[in-house]
mmCIF file of C-alpha atoms in Angstrom:
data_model
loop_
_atom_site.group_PDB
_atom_site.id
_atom_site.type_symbol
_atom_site.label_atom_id
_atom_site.label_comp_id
_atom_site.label_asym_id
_atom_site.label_seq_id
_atom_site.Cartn_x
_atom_site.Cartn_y
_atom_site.Cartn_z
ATOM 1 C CA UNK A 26 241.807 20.974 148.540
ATOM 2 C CA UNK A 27 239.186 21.759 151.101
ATOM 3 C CA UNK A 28 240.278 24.828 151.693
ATOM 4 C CA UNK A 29 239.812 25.281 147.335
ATOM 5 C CA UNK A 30 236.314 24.450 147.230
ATOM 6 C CA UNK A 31 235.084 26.147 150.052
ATOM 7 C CA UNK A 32 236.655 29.368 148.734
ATOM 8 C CA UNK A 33 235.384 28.834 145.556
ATOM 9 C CA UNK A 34 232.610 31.698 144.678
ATOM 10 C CA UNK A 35 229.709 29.115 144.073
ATOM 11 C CA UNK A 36 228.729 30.490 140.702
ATOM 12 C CA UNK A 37 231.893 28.821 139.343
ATOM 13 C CA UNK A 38 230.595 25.856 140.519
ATOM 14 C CA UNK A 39 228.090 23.358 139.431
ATOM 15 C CA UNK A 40 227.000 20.185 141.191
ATOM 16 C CA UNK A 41 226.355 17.453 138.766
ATOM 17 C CA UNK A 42 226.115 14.660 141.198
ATOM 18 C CA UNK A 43 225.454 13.451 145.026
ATOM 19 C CA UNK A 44 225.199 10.162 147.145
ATOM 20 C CA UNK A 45 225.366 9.319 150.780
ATOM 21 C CA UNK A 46 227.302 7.617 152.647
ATOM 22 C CA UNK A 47 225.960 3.973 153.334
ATOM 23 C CA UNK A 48 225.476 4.712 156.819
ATOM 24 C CA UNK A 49 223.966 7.949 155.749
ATOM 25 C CA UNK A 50 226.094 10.539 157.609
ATOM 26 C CA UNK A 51 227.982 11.996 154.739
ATOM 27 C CA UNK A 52 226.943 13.690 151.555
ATOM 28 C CA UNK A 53 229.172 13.249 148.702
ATOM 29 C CA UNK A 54 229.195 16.032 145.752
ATOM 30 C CA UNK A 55 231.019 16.030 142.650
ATOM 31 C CA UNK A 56 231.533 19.209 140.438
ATOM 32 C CA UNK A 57 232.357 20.228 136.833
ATOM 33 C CA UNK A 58 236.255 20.584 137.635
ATOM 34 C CA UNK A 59 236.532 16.789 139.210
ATOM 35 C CA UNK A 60 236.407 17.699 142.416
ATOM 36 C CA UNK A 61 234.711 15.058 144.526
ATOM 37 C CA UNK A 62 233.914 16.403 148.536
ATOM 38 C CA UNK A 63 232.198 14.311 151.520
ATOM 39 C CA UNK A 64 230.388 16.602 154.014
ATOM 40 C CA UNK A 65 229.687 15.611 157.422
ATOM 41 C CA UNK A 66 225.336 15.731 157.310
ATOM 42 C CA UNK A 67 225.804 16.194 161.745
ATOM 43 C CA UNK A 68 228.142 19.125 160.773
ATOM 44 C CA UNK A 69 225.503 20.542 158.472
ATOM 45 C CA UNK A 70 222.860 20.451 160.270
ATOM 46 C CA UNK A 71 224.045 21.619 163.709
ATOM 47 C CA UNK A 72 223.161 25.031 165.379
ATOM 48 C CA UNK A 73 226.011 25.511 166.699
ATOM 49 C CA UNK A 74 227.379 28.392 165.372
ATOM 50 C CA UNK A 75 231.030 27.404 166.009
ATOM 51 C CA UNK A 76 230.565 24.047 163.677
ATOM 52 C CA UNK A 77 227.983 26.635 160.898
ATOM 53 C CA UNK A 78 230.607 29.096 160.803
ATOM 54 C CA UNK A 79 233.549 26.754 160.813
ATOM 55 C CA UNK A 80 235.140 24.431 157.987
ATOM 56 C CA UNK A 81 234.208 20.680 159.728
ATOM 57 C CA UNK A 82 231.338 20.483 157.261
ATOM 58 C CA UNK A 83 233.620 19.700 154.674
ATOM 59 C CA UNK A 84 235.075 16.043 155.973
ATOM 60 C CA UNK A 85 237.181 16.172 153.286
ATOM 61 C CA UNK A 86 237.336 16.783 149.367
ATOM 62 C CA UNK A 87 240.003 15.301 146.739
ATOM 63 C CA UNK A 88 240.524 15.756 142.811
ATOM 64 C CA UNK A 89 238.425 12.602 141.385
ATOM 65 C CA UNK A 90 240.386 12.680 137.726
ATOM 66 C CA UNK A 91 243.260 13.856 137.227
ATOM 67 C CA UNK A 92 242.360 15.628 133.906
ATOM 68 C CA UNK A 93 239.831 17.569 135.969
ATOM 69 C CA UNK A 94 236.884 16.196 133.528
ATOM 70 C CA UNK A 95 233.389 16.632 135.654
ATOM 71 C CA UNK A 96 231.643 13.849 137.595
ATOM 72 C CA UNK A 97 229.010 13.439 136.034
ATOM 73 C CA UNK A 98 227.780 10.761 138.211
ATOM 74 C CA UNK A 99 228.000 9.482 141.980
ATOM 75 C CA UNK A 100 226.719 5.489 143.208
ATOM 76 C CA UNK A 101 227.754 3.756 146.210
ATOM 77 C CA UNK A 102 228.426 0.033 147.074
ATOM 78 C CA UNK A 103 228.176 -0.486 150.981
ATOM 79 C CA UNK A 104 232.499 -0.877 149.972
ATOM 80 C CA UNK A 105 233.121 1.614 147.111
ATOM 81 C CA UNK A 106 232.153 5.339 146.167
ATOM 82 C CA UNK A 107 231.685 4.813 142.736
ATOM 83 C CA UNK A 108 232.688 7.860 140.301
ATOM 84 C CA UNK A 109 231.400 8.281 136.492
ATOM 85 C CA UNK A 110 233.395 10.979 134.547
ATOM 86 C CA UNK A 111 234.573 10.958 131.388
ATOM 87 C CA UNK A 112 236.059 7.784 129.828
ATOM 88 C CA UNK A 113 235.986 5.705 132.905
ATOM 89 C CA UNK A 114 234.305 4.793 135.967
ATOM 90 C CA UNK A 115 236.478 4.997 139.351
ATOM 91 C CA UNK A 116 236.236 3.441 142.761
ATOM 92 C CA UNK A 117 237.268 4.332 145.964
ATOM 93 C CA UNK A 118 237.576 2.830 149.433
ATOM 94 C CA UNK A 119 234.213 4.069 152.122
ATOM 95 C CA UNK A 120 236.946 3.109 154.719
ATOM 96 C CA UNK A 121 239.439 5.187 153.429
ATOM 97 C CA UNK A 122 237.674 8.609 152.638
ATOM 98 C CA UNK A 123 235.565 8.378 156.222
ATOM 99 C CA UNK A 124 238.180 6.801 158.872
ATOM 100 C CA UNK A 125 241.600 7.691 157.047
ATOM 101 C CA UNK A 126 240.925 10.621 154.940
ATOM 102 C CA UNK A 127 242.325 9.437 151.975
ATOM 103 C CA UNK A 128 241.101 8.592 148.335
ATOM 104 C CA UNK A 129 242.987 6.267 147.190
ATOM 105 C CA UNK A 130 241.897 4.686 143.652
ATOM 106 C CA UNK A 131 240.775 1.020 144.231
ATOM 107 C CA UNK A 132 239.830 -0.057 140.556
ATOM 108 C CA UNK A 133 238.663 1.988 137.452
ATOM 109 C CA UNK A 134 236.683 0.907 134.582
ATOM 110 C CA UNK A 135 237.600 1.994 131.031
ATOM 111 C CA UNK A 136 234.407 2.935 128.596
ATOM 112 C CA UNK A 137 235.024 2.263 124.741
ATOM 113 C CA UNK A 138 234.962 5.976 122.624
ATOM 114 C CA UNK A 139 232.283 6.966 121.060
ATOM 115 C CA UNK A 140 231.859 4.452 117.744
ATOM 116 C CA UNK A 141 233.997 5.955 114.717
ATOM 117 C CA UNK A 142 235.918 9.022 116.628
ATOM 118 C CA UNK A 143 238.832 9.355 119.052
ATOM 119 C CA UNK A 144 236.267 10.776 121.265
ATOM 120 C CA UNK A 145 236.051 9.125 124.925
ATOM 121 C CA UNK A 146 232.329 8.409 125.975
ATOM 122 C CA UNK A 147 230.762 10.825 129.192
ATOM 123 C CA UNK A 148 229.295 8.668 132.233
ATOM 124 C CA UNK A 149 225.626 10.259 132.057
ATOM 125 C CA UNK A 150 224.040 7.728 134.818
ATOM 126 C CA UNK A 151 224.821 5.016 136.986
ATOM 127 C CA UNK A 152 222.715 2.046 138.887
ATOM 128 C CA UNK A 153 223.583 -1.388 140.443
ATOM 129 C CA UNK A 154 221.843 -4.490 140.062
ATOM 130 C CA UNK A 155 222.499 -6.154 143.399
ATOM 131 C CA UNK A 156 220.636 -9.239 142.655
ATOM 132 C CA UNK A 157 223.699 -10.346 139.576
ATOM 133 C CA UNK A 158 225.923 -12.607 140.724
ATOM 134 C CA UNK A 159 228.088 -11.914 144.006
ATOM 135 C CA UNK A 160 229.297 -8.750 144.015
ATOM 136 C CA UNK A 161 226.019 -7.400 141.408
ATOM 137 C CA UNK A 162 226.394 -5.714 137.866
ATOM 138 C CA UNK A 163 226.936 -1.960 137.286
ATOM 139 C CA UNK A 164 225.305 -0.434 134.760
ATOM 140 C CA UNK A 165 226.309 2.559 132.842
ATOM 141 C CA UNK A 166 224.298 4.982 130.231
ATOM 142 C CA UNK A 167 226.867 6.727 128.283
ATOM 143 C CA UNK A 168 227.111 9.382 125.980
ATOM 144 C CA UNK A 169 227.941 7.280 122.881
ATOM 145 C CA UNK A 170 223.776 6.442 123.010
ATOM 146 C CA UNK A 171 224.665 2.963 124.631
ATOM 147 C CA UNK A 172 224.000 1.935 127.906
ATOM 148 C CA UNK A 173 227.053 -0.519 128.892
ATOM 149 C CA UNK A 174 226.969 -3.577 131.847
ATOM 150 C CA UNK A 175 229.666 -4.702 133.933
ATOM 151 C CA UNK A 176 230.503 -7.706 136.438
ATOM 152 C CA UNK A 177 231.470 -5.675 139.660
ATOM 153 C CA UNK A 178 233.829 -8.198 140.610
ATOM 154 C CA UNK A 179 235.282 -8.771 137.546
ATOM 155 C CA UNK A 180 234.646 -5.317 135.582
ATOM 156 C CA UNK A 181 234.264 -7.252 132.511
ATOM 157 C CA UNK A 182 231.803 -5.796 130.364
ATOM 158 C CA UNK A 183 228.772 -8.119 130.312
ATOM 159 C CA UNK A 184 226.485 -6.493 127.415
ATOM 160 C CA UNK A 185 226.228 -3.496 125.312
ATOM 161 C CA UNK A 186 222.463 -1.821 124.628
ATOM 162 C CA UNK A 187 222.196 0.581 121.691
ATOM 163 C CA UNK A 188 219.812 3.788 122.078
ATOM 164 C CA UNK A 189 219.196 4.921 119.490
ATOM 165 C CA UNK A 190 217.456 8.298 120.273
ATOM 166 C CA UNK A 191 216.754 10.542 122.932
ATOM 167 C CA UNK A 192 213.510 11.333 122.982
ATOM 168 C CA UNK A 193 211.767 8.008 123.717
ATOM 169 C CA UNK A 194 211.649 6.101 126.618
ATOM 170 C CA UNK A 195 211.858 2.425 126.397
ATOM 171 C CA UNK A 196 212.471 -0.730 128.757
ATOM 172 C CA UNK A 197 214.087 -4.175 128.935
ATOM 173 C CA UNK A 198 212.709 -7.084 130.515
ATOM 174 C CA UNK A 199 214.434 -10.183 132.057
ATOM 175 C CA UNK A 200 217.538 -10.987 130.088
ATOM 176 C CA UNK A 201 216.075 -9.619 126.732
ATOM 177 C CA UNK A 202 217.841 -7.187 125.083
ATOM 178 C CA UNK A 203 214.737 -6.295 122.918
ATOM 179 C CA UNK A 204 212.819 -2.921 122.939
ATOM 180 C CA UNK A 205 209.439 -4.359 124.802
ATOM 181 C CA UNK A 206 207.878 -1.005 125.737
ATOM 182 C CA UNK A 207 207.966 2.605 124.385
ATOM 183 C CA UNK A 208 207.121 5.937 125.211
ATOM 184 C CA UNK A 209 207.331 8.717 123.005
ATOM 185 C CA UNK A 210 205.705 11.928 125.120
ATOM 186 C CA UNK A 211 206.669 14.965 122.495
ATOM 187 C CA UNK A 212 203.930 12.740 120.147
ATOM 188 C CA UNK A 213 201.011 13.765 123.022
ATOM 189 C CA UNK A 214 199.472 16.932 121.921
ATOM 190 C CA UNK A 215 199.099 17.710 125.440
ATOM 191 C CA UNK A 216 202.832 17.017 126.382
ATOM 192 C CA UNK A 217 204.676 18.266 123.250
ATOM 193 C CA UNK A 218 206.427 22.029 123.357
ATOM 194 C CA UNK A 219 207.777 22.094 120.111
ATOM 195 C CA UNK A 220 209.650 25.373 120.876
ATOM 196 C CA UNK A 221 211.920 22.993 123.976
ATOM 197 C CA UNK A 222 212.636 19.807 121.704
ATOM 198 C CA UNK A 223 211.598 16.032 121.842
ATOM 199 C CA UNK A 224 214.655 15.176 124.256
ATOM 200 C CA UNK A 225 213.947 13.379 127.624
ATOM 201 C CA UNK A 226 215.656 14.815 130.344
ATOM 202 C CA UNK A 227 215.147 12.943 133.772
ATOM 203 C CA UNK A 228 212.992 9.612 133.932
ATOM 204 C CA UNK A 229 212.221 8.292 137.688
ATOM 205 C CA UNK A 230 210.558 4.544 138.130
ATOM 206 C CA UNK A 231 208.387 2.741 140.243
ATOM 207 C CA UNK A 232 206.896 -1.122 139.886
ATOM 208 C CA UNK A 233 203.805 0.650 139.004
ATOM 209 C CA UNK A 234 204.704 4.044 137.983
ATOM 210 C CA UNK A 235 207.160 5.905 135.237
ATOM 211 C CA UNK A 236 207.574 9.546 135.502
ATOM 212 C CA UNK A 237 209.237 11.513 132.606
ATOM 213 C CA UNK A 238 209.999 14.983 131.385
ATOM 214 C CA UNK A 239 212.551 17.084 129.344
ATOM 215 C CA UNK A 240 211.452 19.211 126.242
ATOM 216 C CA UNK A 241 208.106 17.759 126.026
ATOM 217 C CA UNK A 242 205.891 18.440 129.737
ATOM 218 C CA UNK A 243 206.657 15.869 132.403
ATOM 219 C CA UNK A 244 203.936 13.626 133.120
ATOM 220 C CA UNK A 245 203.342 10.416 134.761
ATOM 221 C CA UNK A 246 202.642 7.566 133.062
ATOM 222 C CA UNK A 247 201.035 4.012 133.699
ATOM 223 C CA UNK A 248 203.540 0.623 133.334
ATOM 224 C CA UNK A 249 200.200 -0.837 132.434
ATOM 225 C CA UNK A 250 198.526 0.559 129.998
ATOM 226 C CA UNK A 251 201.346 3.022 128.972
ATOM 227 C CA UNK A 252 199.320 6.089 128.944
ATOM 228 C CA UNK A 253 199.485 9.420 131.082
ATOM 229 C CA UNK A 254 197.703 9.404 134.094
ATOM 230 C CA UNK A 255 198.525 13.310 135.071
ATOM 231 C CA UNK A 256 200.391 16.414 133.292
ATOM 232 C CA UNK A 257 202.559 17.626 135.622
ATOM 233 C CA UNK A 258 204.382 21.396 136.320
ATOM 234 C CA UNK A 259 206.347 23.404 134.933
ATOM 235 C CA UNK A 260 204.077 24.505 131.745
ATOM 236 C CA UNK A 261 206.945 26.153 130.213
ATOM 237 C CA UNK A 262 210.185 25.138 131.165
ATOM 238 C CA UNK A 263 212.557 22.557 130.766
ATOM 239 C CA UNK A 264 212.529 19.440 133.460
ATOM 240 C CA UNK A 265 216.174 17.814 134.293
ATOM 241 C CA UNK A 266 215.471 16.166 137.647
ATOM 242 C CA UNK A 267 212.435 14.086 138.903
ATOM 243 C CA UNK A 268 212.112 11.518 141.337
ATOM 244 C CA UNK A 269 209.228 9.258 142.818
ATOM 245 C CA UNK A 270 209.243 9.561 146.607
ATOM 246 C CA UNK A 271 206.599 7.148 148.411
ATOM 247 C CA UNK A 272 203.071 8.886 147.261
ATOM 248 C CA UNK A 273 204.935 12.103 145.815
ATOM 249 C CA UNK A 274 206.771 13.772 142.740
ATOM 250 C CA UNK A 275 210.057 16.051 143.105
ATOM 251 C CA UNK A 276 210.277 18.179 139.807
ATOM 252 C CA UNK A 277 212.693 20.518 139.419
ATOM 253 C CA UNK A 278 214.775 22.220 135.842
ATOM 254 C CA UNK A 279 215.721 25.344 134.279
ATOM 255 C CA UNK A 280 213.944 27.252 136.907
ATOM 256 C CA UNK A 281 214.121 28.612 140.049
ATOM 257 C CA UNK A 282 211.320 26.696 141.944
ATOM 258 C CA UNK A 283 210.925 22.870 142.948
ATOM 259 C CA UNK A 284 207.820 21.466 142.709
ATOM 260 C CA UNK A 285 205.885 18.796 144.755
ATOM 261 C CA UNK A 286 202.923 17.341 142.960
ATOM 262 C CA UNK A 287 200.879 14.105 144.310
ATOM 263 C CA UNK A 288 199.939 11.298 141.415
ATOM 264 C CA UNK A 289 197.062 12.592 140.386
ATOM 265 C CA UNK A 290 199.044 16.071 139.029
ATOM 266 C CA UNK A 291 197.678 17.857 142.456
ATOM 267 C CA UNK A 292 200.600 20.744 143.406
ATOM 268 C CA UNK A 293 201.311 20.253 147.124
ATOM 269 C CA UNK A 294 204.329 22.727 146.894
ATOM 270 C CA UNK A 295 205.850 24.628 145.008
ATOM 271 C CA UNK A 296 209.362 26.100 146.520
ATOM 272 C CA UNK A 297 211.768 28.688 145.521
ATOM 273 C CA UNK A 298 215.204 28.224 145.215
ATOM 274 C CA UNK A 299 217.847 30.218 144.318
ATOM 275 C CA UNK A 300 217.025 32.528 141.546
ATOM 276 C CA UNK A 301 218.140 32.697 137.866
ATOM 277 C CA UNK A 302 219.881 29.445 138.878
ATOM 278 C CA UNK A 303 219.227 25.945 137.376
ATOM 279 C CA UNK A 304 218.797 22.729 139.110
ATOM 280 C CA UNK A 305 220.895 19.638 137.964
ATOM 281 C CA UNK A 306 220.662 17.188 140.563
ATOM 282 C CA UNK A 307 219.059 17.123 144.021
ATOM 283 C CA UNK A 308 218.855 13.507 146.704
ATOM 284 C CA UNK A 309 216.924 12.236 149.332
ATOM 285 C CA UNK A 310 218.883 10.861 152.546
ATOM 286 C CA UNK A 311 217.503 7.381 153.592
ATOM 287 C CA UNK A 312 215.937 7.396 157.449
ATOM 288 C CA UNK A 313 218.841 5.819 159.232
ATOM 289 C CA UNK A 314 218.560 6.932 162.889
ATOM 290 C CA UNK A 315 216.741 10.225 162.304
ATOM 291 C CA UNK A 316 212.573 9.845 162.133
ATOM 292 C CA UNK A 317 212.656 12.417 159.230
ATOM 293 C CA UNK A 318 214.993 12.468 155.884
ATOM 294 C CA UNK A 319 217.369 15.239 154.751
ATOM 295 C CA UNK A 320 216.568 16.844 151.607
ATOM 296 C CA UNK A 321 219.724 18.116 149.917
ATOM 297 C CA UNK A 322 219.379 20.549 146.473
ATOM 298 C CA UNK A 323 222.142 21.304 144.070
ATOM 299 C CA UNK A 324 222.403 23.972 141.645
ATOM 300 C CA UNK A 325 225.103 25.582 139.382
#
């Protein structure tokens, strides 16, 4: 299998999700096909050029469903790789795929259809609330507009949360279920682009801080007084990843640039990246025993 997706020409390919290893020496990728591959970050970035040229970067790489549906989404438990695909969420053994080289199926968590069809419900996004119980809640946004919680140690599902569109942004506080904020960006005159849509794309969070973007211009908005505090790049194109990191913003989309603003909408970068390809998912690596992170980009 690692012999498949090394050989296979990358433009087949698209990367919709990543994590790291808790110990942060591996990167984990899933792709559109199911295929879910752990790469050795030492093995990466060596320069040696008998490790560059050679196939130890991949550690090892395994078919994550068996119907070959895409994994959409990637978590970690400092136990489990966590997999979201289609239908169901799947877990697998840390000790297994690093020390054994296996992937063995631990437990698997089956999503409801979509309401009214046959049709099984996408894994969009996945977090963990650690501070729930022992083992912490997992909590799902699917494509049925819902966004679904479990009991990690008993994969019971704890509550069900109906969205009911996609182009507002809204939070929950405390054990409430109720809507008690809402942001609606395509209504700003100076953040609506008609021509893209009203959808939200990629939302990133901070205690103080919410940073969205999609159809309408990404900006970044206030918890406090809900307003924007700075427009942020691209003008023009679509935004599908952004994340908050420390005292900076990572934008990236249908383009071929990332871009690197500070919170007052100041660009500090702006970098290319492959072109006429579009960004879907990129990750920061935690400082474990290196004094600098890793960044790591995907693209189709």
């Amino acid at each position: 299998m690692s012999q498949l997706l090394e050989n296979l020409p990358p433009q087949y390919s698209t990367v919709y999700s990543t994590f790291f290893s808790p110990d942060g020496g591996y990167l984990v990728a899933g792709n559109q096909m199911g295929l879910i591959a752990l790469f050795s970050l030492e093995s990466i970035t060596s320069r040696s050029p008998e490790i560059i040229s050679s196939s130890k970067k991949v550690h090892m790489s395994f078919l994550g469903h068996e119907n070959k549906t895409p994994i959409y989404a990637l978590l970690s438990t400092k136990d489990y790789l966590i997999s979201g695909s289609v239908g169901k969420v799947t877990a697998w053994s840390w000790n297994d795929l690093i020390h054994r080289k296996t992937a063995e199926m631990k437990w698997e968590i089956f999503l409801p259809p979509v309401p009214g069809t046959a049709v099984y419900t996408e894994v969009n996004s996945m977090c963990i609330d650690e501070k729930f119980g022992t083992a912490g809640r997992l909590i799902v946004a699917g494509g049925d507009n819902n966004v679904h919680t479990y009991d990690l140690e008993t994969r019971e599902e704890l509550r069900q949360v109906e969205a009911r569109m996609d182009r507002y942004v809204f939070g929950i506080q405390g054990k409430k279920v109720a809507e008690v904020n809402k942001i609606e960006p395509y209504r700003n005159d100076e953040l609506s682009r008609p021509k893209l849509g009203k959808w939200i794309g990629a939302v990133a969070l901070s205690s103080d801080w919410l940073v969205c973007g999609g159809g309408a211009r990404p900006a970044l908005w206030h918890l406090r007084s809900m307003s924007p505090n700075a427009i942020l790049p691209p003008e023009s194109q679509s935004v599908t990843v952004l994340k908050l990191l420390q005292d900076r913003i990572i934008i990236g989309g249908l383009i071929n640039k990332l871009y690197q603003t500070d919170f007052t909408g100041n660009l500090l970068s702006e970098i290319p990246v492959t072109p006429k390809l579009s960004l879907f998912h990129f990750n920061t690596r935690k400082e474990y025993q290196s004094p600098c992170s890793l960044w790591i980009i995907f693209q189709n």
